[in-house]
mmCIF file with all atom_site columns, C-alpha atoms in Angstrom:
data_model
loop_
_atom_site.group_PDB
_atom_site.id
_atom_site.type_symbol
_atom_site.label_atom_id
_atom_site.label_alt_id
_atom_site.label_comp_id
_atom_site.label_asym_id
_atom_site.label_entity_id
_atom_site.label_seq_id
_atom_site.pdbx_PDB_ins_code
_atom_site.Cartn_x
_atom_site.Cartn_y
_atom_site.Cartn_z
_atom_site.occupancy
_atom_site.B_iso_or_equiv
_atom_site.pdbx_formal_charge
_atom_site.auth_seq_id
_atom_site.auth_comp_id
_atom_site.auth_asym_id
_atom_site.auth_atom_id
_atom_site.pdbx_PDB_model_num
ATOM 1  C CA . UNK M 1 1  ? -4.001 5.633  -18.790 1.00 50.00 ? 1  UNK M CA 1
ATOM 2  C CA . UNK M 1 2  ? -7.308 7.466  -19.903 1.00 50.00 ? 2  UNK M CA 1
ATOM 3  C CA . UNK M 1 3  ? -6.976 10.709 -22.231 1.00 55.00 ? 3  UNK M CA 1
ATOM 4  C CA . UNK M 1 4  ? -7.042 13.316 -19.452 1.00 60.00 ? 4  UNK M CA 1
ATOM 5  C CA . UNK M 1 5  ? -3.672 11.480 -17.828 1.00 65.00 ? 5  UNK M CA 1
ATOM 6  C CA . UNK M 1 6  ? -4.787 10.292 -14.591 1.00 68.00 ? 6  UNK M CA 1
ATOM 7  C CA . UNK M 1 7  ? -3.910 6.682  -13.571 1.00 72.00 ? 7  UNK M CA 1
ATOM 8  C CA . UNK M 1 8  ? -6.481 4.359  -14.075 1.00 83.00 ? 8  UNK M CA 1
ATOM 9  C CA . UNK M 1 9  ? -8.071 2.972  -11.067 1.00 91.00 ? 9  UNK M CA 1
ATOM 10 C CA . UNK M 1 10 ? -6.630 0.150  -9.565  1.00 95.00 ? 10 UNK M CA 1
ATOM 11 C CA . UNK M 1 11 ? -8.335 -1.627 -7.136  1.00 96.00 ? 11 UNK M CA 1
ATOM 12 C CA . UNK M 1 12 ? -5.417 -3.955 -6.160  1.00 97.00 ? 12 UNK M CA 1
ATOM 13 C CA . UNK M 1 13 ? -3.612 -0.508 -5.184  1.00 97.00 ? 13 UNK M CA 1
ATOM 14 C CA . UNK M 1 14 ? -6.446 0.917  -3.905  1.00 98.00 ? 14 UNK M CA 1
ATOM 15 C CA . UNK M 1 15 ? -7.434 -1.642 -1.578  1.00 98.00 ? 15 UNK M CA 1
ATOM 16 C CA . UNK M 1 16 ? -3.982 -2.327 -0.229  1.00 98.00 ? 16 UNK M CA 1
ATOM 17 C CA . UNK M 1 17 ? -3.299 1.452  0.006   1.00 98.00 ? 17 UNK M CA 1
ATOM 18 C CA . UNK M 1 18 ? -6.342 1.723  2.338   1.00 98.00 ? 18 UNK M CA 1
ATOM 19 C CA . UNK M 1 19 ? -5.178 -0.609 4.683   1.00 97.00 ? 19 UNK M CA 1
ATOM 20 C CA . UNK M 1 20 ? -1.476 0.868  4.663   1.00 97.00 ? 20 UNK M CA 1
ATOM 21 C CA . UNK M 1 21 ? -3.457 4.088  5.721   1.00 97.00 ? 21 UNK M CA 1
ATOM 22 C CA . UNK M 1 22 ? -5.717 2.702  8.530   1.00 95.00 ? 22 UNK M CA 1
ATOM 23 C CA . UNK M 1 23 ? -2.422 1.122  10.156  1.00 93.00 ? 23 UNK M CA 1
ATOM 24 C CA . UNK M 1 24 ? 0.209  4.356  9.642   1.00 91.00 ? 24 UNK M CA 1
ATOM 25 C CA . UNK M 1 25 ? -3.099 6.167  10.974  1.00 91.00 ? 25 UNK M CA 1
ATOM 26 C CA . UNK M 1 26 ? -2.736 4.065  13.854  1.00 86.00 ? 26 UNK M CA 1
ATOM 27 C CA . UNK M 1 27 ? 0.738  5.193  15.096  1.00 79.00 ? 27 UNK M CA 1
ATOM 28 C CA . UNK M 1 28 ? 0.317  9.067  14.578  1.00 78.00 ? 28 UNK M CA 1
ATOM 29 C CA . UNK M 1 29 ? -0.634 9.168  18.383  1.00 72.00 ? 29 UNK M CA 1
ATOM 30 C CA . UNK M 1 30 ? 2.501  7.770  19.220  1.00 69.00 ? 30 UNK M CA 1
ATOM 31 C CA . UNK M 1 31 ? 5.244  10.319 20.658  1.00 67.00 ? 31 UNK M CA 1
ATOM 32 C CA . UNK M 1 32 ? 8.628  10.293 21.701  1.00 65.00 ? 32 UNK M CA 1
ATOM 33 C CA . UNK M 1 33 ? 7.122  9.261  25.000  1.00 67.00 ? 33 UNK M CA 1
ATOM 34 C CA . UNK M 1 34 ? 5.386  6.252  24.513  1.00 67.00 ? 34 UNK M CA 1
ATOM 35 C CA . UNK M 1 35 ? 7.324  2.987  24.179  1.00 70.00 ? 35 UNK M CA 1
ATOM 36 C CA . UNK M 1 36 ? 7.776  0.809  21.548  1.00 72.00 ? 36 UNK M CA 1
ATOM 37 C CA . UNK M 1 37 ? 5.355  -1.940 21.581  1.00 82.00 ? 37 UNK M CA 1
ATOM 38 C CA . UNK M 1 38 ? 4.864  -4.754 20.431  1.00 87.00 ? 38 UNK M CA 1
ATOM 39 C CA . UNK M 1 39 ? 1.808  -3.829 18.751  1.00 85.00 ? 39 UNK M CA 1
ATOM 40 C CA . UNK M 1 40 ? 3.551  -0.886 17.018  1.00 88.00 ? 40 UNK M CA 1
ATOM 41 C CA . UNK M 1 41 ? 6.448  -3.158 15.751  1.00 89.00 ? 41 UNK M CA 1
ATOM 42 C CA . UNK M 1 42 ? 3.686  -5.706 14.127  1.00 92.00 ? 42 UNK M CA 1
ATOM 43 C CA . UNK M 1 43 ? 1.643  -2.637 12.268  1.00 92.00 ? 43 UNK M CA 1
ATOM 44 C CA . UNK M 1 44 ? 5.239  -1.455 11.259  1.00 92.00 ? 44 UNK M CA 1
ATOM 45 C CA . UNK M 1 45 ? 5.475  -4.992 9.500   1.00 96.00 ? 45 UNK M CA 1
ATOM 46 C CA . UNK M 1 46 ? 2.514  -5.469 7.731   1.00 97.00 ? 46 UNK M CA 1
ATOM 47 C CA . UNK M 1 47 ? 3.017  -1.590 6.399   1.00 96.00 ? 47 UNK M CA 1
ATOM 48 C CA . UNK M 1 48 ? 6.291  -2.807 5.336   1.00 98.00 ? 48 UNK M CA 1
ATOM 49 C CA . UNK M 1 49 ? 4.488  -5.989 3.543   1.00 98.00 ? 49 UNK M CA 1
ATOM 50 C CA . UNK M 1 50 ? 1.734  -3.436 2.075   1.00 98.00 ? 50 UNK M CA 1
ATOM 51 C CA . UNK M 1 51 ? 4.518  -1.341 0.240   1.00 98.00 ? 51 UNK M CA 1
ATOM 52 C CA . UNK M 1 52 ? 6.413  -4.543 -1.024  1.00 98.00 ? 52 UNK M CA 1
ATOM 53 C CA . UNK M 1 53 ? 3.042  -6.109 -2.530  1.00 98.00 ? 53 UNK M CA 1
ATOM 54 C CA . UNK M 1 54 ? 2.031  -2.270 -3.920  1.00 98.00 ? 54 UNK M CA 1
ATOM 55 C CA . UNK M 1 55 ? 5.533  -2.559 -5.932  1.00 98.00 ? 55 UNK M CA 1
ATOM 56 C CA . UNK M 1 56 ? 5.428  -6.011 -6.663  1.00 98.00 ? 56 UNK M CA 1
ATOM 57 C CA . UNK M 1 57 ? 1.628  -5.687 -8.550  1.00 97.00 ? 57 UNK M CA 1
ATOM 58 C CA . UNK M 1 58 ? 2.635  -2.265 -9.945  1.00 97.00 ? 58 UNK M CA 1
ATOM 59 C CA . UNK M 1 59 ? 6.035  -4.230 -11.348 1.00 97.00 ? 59 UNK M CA 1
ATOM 60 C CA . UNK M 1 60 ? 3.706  -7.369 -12.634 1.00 97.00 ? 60 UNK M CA 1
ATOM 61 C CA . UNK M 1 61 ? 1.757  -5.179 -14.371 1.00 95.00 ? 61 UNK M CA 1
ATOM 62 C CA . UNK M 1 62 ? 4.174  -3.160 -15.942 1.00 95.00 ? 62 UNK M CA 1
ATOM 63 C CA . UNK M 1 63 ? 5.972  -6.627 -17.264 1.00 97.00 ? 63 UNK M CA 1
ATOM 64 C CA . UNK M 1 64 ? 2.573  -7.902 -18.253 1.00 95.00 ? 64 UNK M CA 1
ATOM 65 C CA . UNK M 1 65 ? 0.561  -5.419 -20.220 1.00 93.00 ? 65 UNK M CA 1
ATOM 66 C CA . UNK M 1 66 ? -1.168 -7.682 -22.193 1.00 94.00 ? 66 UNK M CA 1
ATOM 67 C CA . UNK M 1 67 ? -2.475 -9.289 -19.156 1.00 93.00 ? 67 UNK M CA 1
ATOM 68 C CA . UNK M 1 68 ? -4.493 -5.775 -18.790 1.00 86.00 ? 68 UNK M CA 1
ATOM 69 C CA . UNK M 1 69 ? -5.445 -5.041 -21.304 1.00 84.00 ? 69 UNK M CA 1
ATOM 70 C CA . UNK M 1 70 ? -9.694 -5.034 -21.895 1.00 76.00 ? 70 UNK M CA 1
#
């Protein structure tokens, strides 16, 4: 972390983050009208996957600090 206490960019996170976004972003049309596609169940997934990799490379890191440092 820099001096002022912010996280440090990390484009890993940043990158999957962004397409976590763009697929939840998809969905918010979705009511408690419209069935449950098949289409909906698969971006469901792969946000699930984005989450799990965001923790795994936030947990590598924090095991491997030397592997970060610069």
């Amino acid at each position: 972390m820099n001096n002022d206490e912010e996280p440090d960019f990390d484009v890993v996170i940043d990158t999957l983050q962004k397409r976590y976004d763009i697929l939840n972003d998809m969905d918010k049309h979705v009511n408690e009208f419209t069935p449950f596609g098949i289409m909906q169940q698969i971006r469901m997934q792969h946000c699930h996957e984005l989450k799990i990799a965001m923790k795994l490379w936030q947990d590598y890191k924090k095991a491997n600090p030397e592997e970060f440092e610069w």
